[in-house]
């Protein structure tokens, strides 16, 4: 197997280093290939997603990504900015299904800003559509209108087939879990999501064992804070999923804990932490590598179908947390604070000693 590693910007390289060590131990036969994306690629090639990276990504079996972005690129034209690199690789590889689990490790119940009884045992899966919606809809741009005033324009757009294919993924995920699926939309105001609700409802006849419900996105944002354990699987469009998945991450104590998988129709995937590049703490060895390490666990599970190895990683993470080790973002009283590198090494040691 051939894995393309794209460390990216900010804390990307340091967290990816830790995750790569784990792949090397678990799969010494895997070939690791490196490429550039985001600001790092812009610096080298004036392009956040150079053709060399595209070629490598197309021929890889799976992609591991760190994070992209830095404030220093904020003034560049939009198509040169690091985020564009991420959006382009999602499109190029047709990664329409983004899985973002929000699981609270019981050891971290204290790290959440919510009361422990609200979040303990939390295990939600957010299924976010990743290649459509207002992120990509045309027309878009900033244009002068008839009165000579500038207007910002974006278009929320979903075709039936786009909704259907992400719906199938979400229903199937629900079948493998608690058999509850909540579809999130804004059907009371937006036609694009009125169609979304209709298609999800139609699909549900193929999955009689799954209990489908619908919720408006504003209510969903509230319910996630009020009573998050009511949810099993949530499915939603690109923009709502972007927002709700950040919100859900904080239920678990830190966005530094959350992995993600972005999959195409054939389970080829790009795996990355749900968090960003955090340039303010880059290079200081204080970032939390766990989200990236758990993304490798997702890679074993979804792309390589090696559940065994995925569980080994998850167990090792649990063990290190049990032993009281914490990075800064999940630190609480009585625990031992360690850096990114040491966190990676401890998890690795637990995998080896298992
Ligand atoms: C995410 C990020 C990206 C998104 C940005 C960096 C383009 O926030 O993966 O959630 O909006 O999808
Ligand atoms: Mg986001």
mmCIF file of N, CA, C and O in Angstrom, residues 87 90 95-100 125-137 155-159 162-167 170 181-187 190 192-197 200 214-217 220 233-246:
data_model
loop_
_atom_site.group_PDB
_atom_site.id
_atom_site.type_symbol
_atom_site.label_atom_id
_atom_site.label_comp_id
_atom_site.label_asym_id
_atom_site.label_seq_id
_atom_site.Cartn_x
_atom_site.Cartn_y
_atom_site.Cartn_z
ATOM 1 N N UNK A 87 -9.642 22.378 -0.441
ATOM 2 C CA UNK A 87 -10.893 22.241 -1.192
ATOM 3 C C UNK A 87 -10.638 21.552 -2.525
ATOM 4 O O UNK A 87 -11.440 20.737 -2.983
ATOM 5 N N UNK A 90 -10.105 17.769 -2.122
ATOM 6 C CA UNK A 90 -11.398 17.113 -1.869
ATOM 7 C C UNK A 90 -12.145 16.899 -3.181
ATOM 8 O O UNK A 90 -12.705 15.827 -3.436
ATOM 9 N N UNK A 95 -13.981 13.329 -2.757
ATOM 10 C CA UNK A 95 -14.160 12.912 -1.357
ATOM 11 C C UNK A 95 -15.423 13.551 -0.798
ATOM 12 O O UNK A 95 -15.381 14.535 -0.076
ATOM 13 N N UNK A 96 -16.546 12.982 -1.160
ATOM 14 C CA UNK A 96 -17.821 13.646 -0.822
ATOM 15 C C UNK A 96 -18.319 13.312 0.577
ATOM 16 O O UNK A 96 -19.213 13.969 1.090
ATOM 17 N N UNK A 97 -17.765 12.261 1.186
ATOM 18 C CA UNK A 97 -18.310 11.828 2.489
ATOM 19 C C UNK A 97 -17.301 12.074 3.605
ATOM 20 O O UNK A 97 -16.279 11.413 3.695
ATOM 21 N N UNK A 98 -17.613 13.025 4.424
ATOM 22 C CA UNK A 98 -16.715 13.392 5.514
ATOM 23 C C UNK A 98 -17.288 12.863 6.838
ATOM 24 O O UNK A 98 -18.381 13.231 7.237
ATOM 25 N N UNK A 99 -16.528 11.970 7.457
ATOM 26 C CA UNK A 99 -16.981 11.387 8.725
ATOM 27 C C UNK A 99 -16.234 12.056 9.868
ATOM 28 O O UNK A 99 -15.003 12.022 9.914
ATOM 29 N N UNK A 100 -16.972 12.654 10.770
ATOM 30 C CA UNK A 100 -16.348 13.327 11.909
ATOM 31 C C UNK A 100 -16.948 12.816 13.215
ATOM 32 O O UNK A 100 -17.999 13.284 13.656
ATOM 33 N N UNK A 125 -21.559 10.560 15.557
ATOM 34 C CA UNK A 125 -20.854 10.604 14.274
ATOM 35 C C UNK A 125 -21.533 11.636 13.387
ATOM 36 O O UNK A 125 -22.728 11.506 13.084
ATOM 37 N N UNK A 126 -20.787 12.643 12.987
ATOM 38 C CA UNK A 126 -21.322 13.618 12.038
ATOM 39 C C UNK A 126 -20.879 13.220 10.636
ATOM 40 O O UNK A 126 -19.694 13.015 10.379
ATOM 41 N N UNK A 127 -21.859 13.049 9.756
ATOM 42 C CA UNK A 127 -21.573 12.758 8.351
ATOM 43 C C UNK A 127 -21.838 14.042 7.576
ATOM 44 O O UNK A 127 -22.979 14.480 7.450
ATOM 45 N N UNK A 128 -20.772 14.632 7.091
ATOM 46 C CA UNK A 128 -20.856 15.935 6.409
ATOM 47 C C UNK A 128 -20.607 15.752 4.913
ATOM 48 O O UNK A 128 -19.599 15.159 4.524
ATOM 49 N N UNK A 129 -21.520 16.256 4.097
ATOM 50 C CA UNK A 129 -21.287 16.250 2.647
ATOM 51 C C UNK A 129 -20.137 17.221 2.382
ATOM 52 O O UNK A 129 -20.080 18.299 2.965
ATOM 53 N N UNK A 130 -19.196 16.856 1.514
ATOM 54 C CA UNK A 130 -17.948 17.637 1.465
ATOM 55 C C UNK A 130 -17.604 18.246 0.107
ATOM 56 O O UNK A 130 -16.643 18.995 0.001
ATOM 57 N N UNK A 131 -18.352 17.925 -0.937
ATOM 58 C CA UNK A 131 -17.929 18.459 -2.242
ATOM 59 C C UNK A 131 -19.008 19.309 -2.914
ATOM 60 O O UNK A 131 -18.899 19.615 -4.107
ATOM 61 N N UNK A 132 -20.043 19.662 -2.188
ATOM 62 C CA UNK A 132 -21.101 20.469 -2.792
ATOM 63 C C UNK A 132 -21.462 21.661 -1.929
ATOM 64 O O UNK A 132 -20.651 22.173 -1.174
ATOM 65 N N UNK A 133 -22.717 22.132 -2.095
ATOM 66 C CA UNK A 133 -23.259 23.186 -1.234
ATOM 67 C C UNK A 133 -22.693 24.557 -1.590
ATOM 68 O O UNK A 133 -22.090 24.760 -2.651
ATOM 69 N N UNK A 134 -22.835 25.481 -0.695
ATOM 70 C CA UNK A 134 -22.414 26.868 -0.903
ATOM 71 C C UNK A 134 -20.893 26.984 -1.045
ATOM 72 O O UNK A 134 -20.377 27.975 -1.550
ATOM 73 N N UNK A 135 -20.179 25.938 -0.645
ATOM 74 C CA UNK A 135 -18.719 25.938 -0.804
ATOM 75 C C UNK A 135 -18.314 25.980 -2.270
ATOM 76 O O UNK A 135 -17.259 26.486 -2.619
ATOM 77 N N UNK A 136 -19.114 25.334 -3.122
ATOM 78 C CA UNK A 136 -18.722 25.189 -4.523
ATOM 79 C C UNK A 136 -19.750 25.740 -5.506
ATOM 80 O O UNK A 136 -19.488 25.830 -6.701
ATOM 81 N N UNK A 137 -20.942 26.089 -5.002
ATOM 82 C CA UNK A 137 -22.038 26.491 -5.899
ATOM 83 C C UNK A 137 -21.720 27.727 -6.723
ATOM 84 O O UNK A 137 -21.100 28.665 -6.252
ATOM 85 N N UNK A 155 -23.717 30.663 -3.700
ATOM 86 C CA UNK A 155 -24.937 29.944 -4.061
ATOM 87 C C UNK A 155 -25.014 28.599 -3.348
ATOM 88 O O UNK A 155 -24.123 27.766 -3.513
ATOM 89 N N UNK A 156 -26.082 28.408 -2.611
ATOM 90 C CA UNK A 156 -26.298 27.101 -1.992
ATOM 91 C C UNK A 156 -27.014 26.228 -3.005
ATOM 92 O O UNK A 156 -28.057 26.593 -3.532
ATOM 93 N N UNK A 157 -26.431 25.062 -3.284
ATOM 94 C CA UNK A 157 -26.924 24.263 -4.393
ATOM 95 C C UNK A 157 -26.676 22.786 -4.083
ATOM 96 O O UNK A 157 -25.560 22.415 -3.709
ATOM 97 N N UNK A 158 -27.707 21.978 -4.208
ATOM 98 C CA UNK A 158 -27.536 20.529 -4.064
ATOM 99 C C UNK A 158 -28.386 19.802 -5.086
ATOM 100 O O UNK A 158 -29.580 20.074 -5.213
ATOM 101 N N UNK A 159 -27.791 18.879 -5.805
ATOM 102 C CA UNK A 159 -28.586 18.061 -6.716
ATOM 103 C C UNK A 159 -29.078 16.832 -5.960
ATOM 104 O O UNK A 159 -28.485 16.438 -4.951
ATOM 105 N N UNK A 162 -26.437 14.147 -5.457
ATOM 106 C CA UNK A 162 -25.460 14.466 -4.407
ATOM 107 C C UNK A 162 -26.039 14.171 -3.028
ATOM 108 O O UNK A 162 -25.344 13.679 -2.132
ATOM 109 N N UNK A 163 -27.301 14.504 -2.851
ATOM 110 C CA UNK A 163 -27.938 14.272 -1.541
ATOM 111 C C UNK A 163 -28.090 12.768 -1.310
ATOM 112 O O UNK A 163 -27.812 12.251 -0.231
ATOM 113 N N UNK A 164 -28.483 12.086 -2.374
ATOM 114 C CA UNK A 164 -28.739 10.650 -2.240
ATOM 115 C C UNK A 164 -27.465 9.889 -1.847
ATOM 116 O O UNK A 164 -27.474 9.047 -0.966
ATOM 117 N N UNK A 165 -26.335 10.222 -2.487
ATOM 118 C CA UNK A 165 -25.133 9.411 -2.214
ATOM 119 C C UNK A 165 -24.616 9.644 -0.795
ATOM 120 O O UNK A 165 -24.158 8.714 -0.135
ATOM 121 N N UNK A 166 -24.723 10.865 -0.278
ATOM 122 C CA UNK A 166 -24.284 11.083 1.105
ATOM 123 C C UNK A 166 -25.320 10.471 2.068
ATOM 124 O O UNK A 166 -24.966 9.949 3.128
ATOM 125 N N UNK A 167 -26.574 10.494 1.652
ATOM 126 C CA UNK A 167 -27.622 9.875 2.470
ATOM 127 C C UNK A 167 -27.369 8.385 2.652
ATOM 128 O O UNK A 167 -27.445 7.865 3.768
ATOM 129 N N UNK A 170 -24.699 7.814 5.176
ATOM 130 C CA UNK A 170 -25.142 8.089 6.546
ATOM 131 C C UNK A 170 -26.065 6.988 7.074
ATOM 132 O O UNK A 170 -25.926 6.534 8.218
ATOM 133 N N UNK A 181 -30.655 8.150 12.908
ATOM 134 C CA UNK A 181 -30.051 9.145 12.013
ATOM 135 C C UNK A 181 -30.848 10.434 12.091
ATOM 136 O O UNK A 181 -32.068 10.433 11.916
ATOM 137 N N UNK A 182 -30.152 11.522 12.371
ATOM 138 C CA UNK A 182 -30.798 12.832 12.384
ATOM 139 C C UNK A 182 -30.270 13.645 11.206
ATOM 140 O O UNK A 182 -29.062 13.903 11.103
ATOM 141 N N UNK A 183 -31.163 14.018 10.305
ATOM 142 C CA UNK A 183 -30.772 14.819 9.153
ATOM 143 C C UNK A 183 -31.002 16.294 9.495
ATOM 144 O O UNK A 183 -32.076 16.683 9.939
ATOM 145 N N UNK A 184 -29.970 17.084 9.287
ATOM 146 C CA UNK A 184 -30.021 18.492 9.693
ATOM 147 C C UNK A 184 -30.134 19.392 8.463
ATOM 148 O O UNK A 184 -29.355 19.260 7.513
ATOM 149 N N UNK A 185 -31.120 20.290 8.476
ATOM 150 C CA UNK A 185 -31.328 21.172 7.324
ATOM 151 C C UNK A 185 -31.877 22.514 7.787
ATOM 152 O O UNK A 185 -31.961 22.786 8.983
ATOM 153 N N UNK A 186 -32.252 23.330 6.844
ATOM 154 C CA UNK A 186 -32.944 24.588 7.138
ATOM 155 C C UNK A 186 -34.099 24.665 6.149
ATOM 156 O O UNK A 186 -34.237 25.622 5.377
ATOM 157 N N UNK A 187 -34.890 23.575 6.159
ATOM 158 C CA UNK A 187 -35.937 23.412 5.150
ATOM 159 C C UNK A 187 -37.055 24.435 5.308
ATOM 160 O O UNK A 187 -37.849 24.630 4.389
ATOM 161 N N UNK A 190 -34.691 27.464 3.300
ATOM 162 C CA UNK A 190 -33.849 27.280 2.109
ATOM 163 C C UNK A 190 -34.318 26.109 1.241
ATOM 164 O O UNK A 190 -34.362 24.970 1.704
ATOM 165 N N UNK A 192 -32.808 24.597 -1.181
ATOM 166 C CA UNK A 192 -31.788 23.558 -1.384
ATOM 167 C C UNK A 192 -31.915 22.495 -0.291
ATOM 168 O O UNK A 192 -31.713 21.302 -0.542
ATOM 169 N N UNK A 193 -32.261 22.935 0.906
ATOM 170 C CA UNK A 193 -32.350 21.955 1.993
ATOM 171 C C UNK A 193 -33.764 21.390 2.147
ATOM 172 O O UNK A 193 -33.958 20.389 2.812
ATOM 173 N N UNK A 194 -34.725 22.019 1.502
ATOM 174 C CA UNK A 194 -36.062 21.422 1.429
ATOM 175 C C UNK A 194 -35.964 20.143 0.593
ATOM 176 O O UNK A 194 -36.489 19.088 0.955
ATOM 177 N N UNK A 195 -35.213 20.242 -0.516
ATOM 178 C CA UNK A 195 -34.968 19.066 -1.354
ATOM 179 C C UNK A 195 -34.177 18.022 -0.556
ATOM 180 O O UNK A 195 -34.440 16.819 -0.636
ATOM 181 N N UNK A 196 -33.211 18.484 0.202
ATOM 182 C CA UNK A 196 -32.406 17.603 1.053
ATOM 183 C C UNK A 196 -33.324 16.747 1.933
ATOM 184 O O UNK A 196 -33.202 15.528 1.997
ATOM 185 N N UNK A 197 -34.275 17.413 2.598
ATOM 186 C CA UNK A 197 -35.179 16.702 3.512
ATOM 187 C C UNK A 197 -36.037 15.679 2.761
ATOM 188 O O UNK A 197 -36.231 14.558 3.206
ATOM 189 N N UNK A 200 -33.844 12.635 1.756
ATOM 190 C CA UNK A 200 -33.534 11.814 2.933
ATOM 191 C C UNK A 200 -34.763 10.989 3.336
ATOM 192 O O UNK A 200 -34.659 9.814 3.678
ATOM 193 N N UNK A 214 -35.585 14.573 11.515
ATOM 194 C CA UNK A 214 -35.110 15.803 10.860
ATOM 195 C C UNK A 214 -35.028 16.908 11.898
ATOM 196 O O UNK A 214 -35.860 16.972 12.797
ATOM 197 N N UNK A 215 -34.059 17.772 11.723
ATOM 198 C CA UNK A 215 -33.937 18.888 12.658
ATOM 199 C C UNK A 215 -33.412 20.110 11.912
ATOM 200 O O UNK A 215 -32.524 19.989 11.069
ATOM 201 N N UNK A 216 -33.958 21.277 12.238
ATOM 202 C CA UNK A 216 -33.409 22.505 11.668
ATOM 203 C C UNK A 216 -32.052 22.781 12.303
ATOM 204 O O UNK A 216 -31.827 22.485 13.473
ATOM 205 N N UNK A 217 -31.195 23.379 11.513
ATOM 206 C CA UNK A 217 -29.804 23.526 11.952
ATOM 207 C C UNK A 217 -29.667 24.398 13.198
ATOM 208 O O UNK A 217 -28.817 24.145 14.061
ATOM 209 N N UNK A 220 -30.519 22.212 15.992
ATOM 210 C CA UNK A 220 -29.466 21.203 16.167
ATOM 211 C C UNK A 220 -28.276 21.788 16.929
ATOM 212 O O UNK A 220 -27.680 21.133 17.794
ATOM 213 N N UNK A 233 -26.098 9.272 14.784
ATOM 214 C CA UNK A 233 -25.472 9.771 13.564
ATOM 215 C C UNK A 233 -26.236 11.016 13.111
ATOM 216 O O UNK A 233 -27.465 11.046 13.147
ATOM 217 N N UNK A 234 -25.492 12.046 12.707
ATOM 218 C CA UNK A 234 -26.109 13.242 12.127
ATOM 219 C C UNK A 234 -25.616 13.352 10.690
ATOM 220 O O UNK A 234 -24.434 13.125 10.426
ATOM 221 N N UNK A 235 -26.505 13.691 9.773
ATOM 222 C CA UNK A 235 -26.068 13.903 8.382
ATOM 223 C C UNK A 235 -26.491 15.295 7.953
ATOM 224 O O UNK A 235 -27.604 15.739 8.230
ATOM 225 N N UNK A 236 -25.581 15.993 7.306
ATOM 226 C CA UNK A 236 -25.907 17.350 6.901
ATOM 227 C C UNK A 236 -25.010 17.817 5.753
ATOM 228 O O UNK A 236 -24.057 17.137 5.379
ATOM 229 N N UNK A 237 -25.328 18.982 5.215
ATOM 230 C CA UNK A 237 -24.578 19.516 4.080
ATOM 231 C C UNK A 237 -23.241 20.099 4.507
ATOM 232 O O UNK A 237 -22.881 20.112 5.689
ATOM 233 N N UNK A 238 -22.528 20.599 3.520
ATOM 234 C CA UNK A 238 -21.152 21.027 3.715
ATOM 235 C C UNK A 238 -21.018 22.159 4.744
ATOM 236 O O UNK A 238 -20.240 22.051 5.701
ATOM 237 N N UNK A 239 -21.788 23.215 4.584
ATOM 238 C CA UNK A 239 -21.591 24.375 5.458
ATOM 239 C C UNK A 239 -22.118 24.112 6.871
ATOM 240 O O UNK A 239 -21.451 24.425 7.859
ATOM 241 N N UNK A 240 -23.292 23.486 6.974
ATOM 242 C CA UNK A 240 -23.804 23.190 8.316
ATOM 243 C C UNK A 240 -22.886 22.186 9.022
ATOM 244 O O UNK A 240 -22.654 22.258 10.224
ATOM 245 N N UNK A 241 -22.376 21.234 8.240
ATOM 246 C CA UNK A 241 -21.491 20.218 8.824
ATOM 247 C C UNK A 241 -20.178 20.814 9.296
ATOM 248 O O UNK A 241 -19.599 20.382 10.298
ATOM 249 N N UNK A 242 -19.698 21.805 8.575
ATOM 250 C CA UNK A 242 -18.473 22.498 8.992
ATOM 251 C C UNK A 242 -18.682 23.102 10.380
ATOM 252 O O UNK A 242 -17.859 22.943 11.281
ATOM 253 N N UNK A 243 -19.800 23.770 10.540
ATOM 254 C CA UNK A 243 -20.055 24.499 11.788
ATOM 255 C C UNK A 243 -20.395 23.530 12.929
ATOM 256 O O UNK A 243 -19.828 23.600 14.021
ATOM 257 N N UNK A 244 -21.324 22.605 12.657
ATOM 258 C CA UNK A 244 -21.752 21.706 13.735
ATOM 259 C C UNK A 244 -20.626 20.789 14.198
ATOM 260 O O UNK A 244 -20.565 20.404 15.362
ATOM 261 N N UNK A 245 -19.715 20.424 13.287
ATOM 262 C CA UNK A 245 -18.641 19.522 13.716
ATOM 263 C C UNK A 245 -17.640 20.242 14.618
ATOM 264 O O UNK A 245 -17.089 19.641 15.539
ATOM 265 N N UNK A 246 -17.417 21.518 14.392
ATOM 266 C CA UNK A 246 -16.580 22.265 15.348
ATOM 267 C C UNK A 246 -17.278 22.357 16.697
ATOM 268 O O UNK A 246 -16.661 22.208 17.751
#
